[in-house]
Amino acid sequence: MTDTTRAGIGLDFHQLEEGESLILGGVEFDHTKGTVAHSDGDVLVHAICDAILGAASLGDIGVQFPDDDPAYKDISSMELLKKVLEKVDVKGFKLLNVDSTLIIQEPKLGSSRVQMTENLEELLGVPVNVKATSTERMGFIGRGDGVGAQAIALLSKEESNE
Ligand code: MG
């Protein structure tokens, strides 16, 4: 038996609008704007889902959880992430770690970053890192019209060498 390791990347963006809720890494923020989405619009968790699915060659969350399916309307993205973990488990993959970056101008994340990390590590059971950057007020993220996230995940699988 040999261990095969596979990396996957994820990238996501959502529009920000007044009157919507802002949930990032499972933490709800008190902010004037929130993400426009079919689910709860947790852009960080979506990027992590795509990174994990990508490493397992399982497409992306759009393929696995179509946004025209009423079953996923307003669903918690943490629930989607749990389902992603089940799907990679079925294919024999084990998650090793996740690194991620939120790309956001406002609000400043402050200590919420610790809470996001704890939420994700509790659900995934592996080390998770959450970084953050702004775009120095440039572009749609800098103007506060949107938010983005990027993630990478490493998975391993035991393969028999016949
Ligand atoms: Mg998304």
Short mmCIF file of N, CA and C in Angstrom, two decimals, residues 12-24 27 29 31-44 46 74 77 102 104 144-148:
data_model
loop_
_atom_site.label_atom_id
_atom_site.label_comp_id
_atom_site.label_asym_id
_atom_site.label_seq_id
_atom_site.Cartn_x
_atom_site.Cartn_y
_atom_site.Cartn_z
N ASP A 12 -13.96 31.58 -4.72
CA ASP A 12 -15.37 31.98 -4.80
C ASP A 12 -15.51 33.48 -4.54
N PHE A 13 -16.56 34.04 -5.12
CA PHE A 13 -16.89 35.46 -4.90
C PHE A 13 -18.39 35.58 -4.71
N HIS A 14 -18.81 36.52 -3.90
CA HIS A 14 -20.23 36.85 -3.80
C HIS A 14 -20.40 38.36 -3.76
N GLN A 15 -21.53 38.78 -4.29
CA GLN A 15 -21.90 40.19 -4.25
C GLN A 15 -22.33 40.55 -2.84
N LEU A 16 -22.06 41.79 -2.42
CA LEU A 16 -22.55 42.26 -1.12
C LEU A 16 -23.66 43.29 -1.35
N GLU A 17 -24.77 43.10 -0.63
CA GLU A 17 -25.88 44.06 -0.73
C GLU A 17 -26.46 44.35 0.64
N GLU A 18 -27.06 45.53 0.76
CA GLU A 18 -27.73 45.88 2.02
C GLU A 18 -28.92 44.96 2.25
N GLY A 19 -29.19 44.66 3.51
CA GLY A 19 -30.35 43.84 3.84
C GLY A 19 -30.10 42.34 3.79
N GLU A 20 -28.88 41.93 3.44
CA GLU A 20 -28.54 40.50 3.42
C GLU A 20 -27.67 40.20 4.64
N SER A 21 -27.63 38.93 5.03
CA SER A 21 -26.79 38.59 6.18
C SER A 21 -25.37 38.24 5.70
N LEU A 22 -24.42 38.51 6.59
CA LEU A 22 -23.02 38.24 6.26
C LEU A 22 -22.51 37.14 7.18
N ILE A 23 -22.31 35.96 6.60
CA ILE A 23 -21.81 34.81 7.37
C ILE A 23 -20.51 34.34 6.72
N LEU A 24 -19.45 34.33 7.49
CA LEU A 24 -18.13 33.93 6.97
C LEU A 24 -17.52 32.90 7.91
N VAL A 27 -19.47 32.26 11.02
CA VAL A 27 -19.64 33.35 11.99
C VAL A 27 -20.52 34.42 11.36
N PHE A 29 -21.76 38.14 11.02
CA PHE A 29 -21.24 39.48 11.30
C PHE A 29 -22.37 40.50 11.34
N HIS A 31 -23.08 43.68 10.10
CA HIS A 31 -22.53 44.58 9.09
C HIS A 31 -23.68 45.13 8.26
N THR A 32 -23.45 46.28 7.62
CA THR A 32 -24.53 46.91 6.85
C THR A 32 -24.91 46.11 5.61
N LYS A 33 -23.96 45.30 5.10
CA LYS A 33 -24.22 44.53 3.89
C LYS A 33 -23.98 43.04 4.14
N GLY A 34 -24.59 42.21 3.28
CA GLY A 34 -24.36 40.77 3.36
C GLY A 34 -24.29 40.17 1.97
N THR A 35 -24.03 38.87 1.91
CA THR A 35 -23.83 38.22 0.60
C THR A 35 -25.16 37.83 -0.05
N VAL A 36 -25.20 38.04 -1.37
CA VAL A 36 -26.35 37.64 -2.18
C VAL A 36 -26.07 36.22 -2.65
N ALA A 37 -26.94 35.27 -2.28
CA ALA A 37 -26.68 33.87 -2.64
C ALA A 37 -27.92 33.01 -2.47
N HIS A 38 -27.87 31.84 -3.10
CA HIS A 38 -28.95 30.86 -2.97
C HIS A 38 -28.86 30.17 -1.60
N SER A 39 -27.62 29.90 -1.17
CA SER A 39 -27.41 29.33 0.16
C SER A 39 -27.23 30.50 1.13
N ASP A 40 -26.54 30.28 2.25
CA ASP A 40 -26.28 31.41 3.16
C ASP A 40 -25.12 32.29 2.69
N GLY A 41 -24.52 31.93 1.55
CA GLY A 41 -23.50 32.79 0.93
C GLY A 41 -22.18 32.88 1.67
N ASP A 42 -21.83 31.81 2.38
CA ASP A 42 -20.57 31.80 3.13
C ASP A 42 -19.42 31.52 2.15
N VAL A 43 -18.86 32.61 1.64
CA VAL A 43 -17.87 32.53 0.55
C VAL A 43 -16.63 31.74 0.97
N LEU A 44 -16.24 31.84 2.23
CA LEU A 44 -15.05 31.13 2.72
C LEU A 44 -15.30 29.62 2.70
N HIS A 46 -17.52 28.08 0.91
CA HIS A 46 -17.67 27.63 -0.48
C HIS A 46 -16.30 27.36 -1.12
N ASP A 74 -31.07 28.60 0.98
CA ASP A 74 -30.72 29.11 2.31
C ASP A 74 -30.04 28.09 3.22
N SER A 77 -23.91 26.77 4.81
CA SER A 77 -22.76 26.28 4.05
C SER A 77 -21.95 25.28 4.86
N LEU A 102 -9.48 34.92 3.05
CA LEU A 102 -10.66 35.74 2.76
C LEU A 102 -10.16 37.04 2.13
N ILE A 104 -11.44 40.63 1.61
CA ILE A 104 -12.56 41.45 2.08
C ILE A 104 -12.04 42.82 2.52
N GLY A 144 -16.39 47.52 -1.56
CA GLY A 144 -17.40 46.91 -0.69
C GLY A 144 -18.59 46.35 -1.45
N ASP A 145 -18.41 46.12 -2.76
CA ASP A 145 -19.49 45.54 -3.57
C ASP A 145 -19.45 44.01 -3.58
N GLY A 146 -18.38 43.45 -3.07
CA GLY A 146 -18.26 41.99 -3.10
C GLY A 146 -17.22 41.50 -2.12
N VAL A 147 -17.17 40.18 -1.98
CA VAL A 147 -16.23 39.53 -1.07
C VAL A 147 -15.75 38.25 -1.77
N GLY A 148 -14.51 37.87 -1.52
CA GLY A 148 -13.97 36.67 -2.17
C GLY A 148 -13.22 35.80 -1.18
#
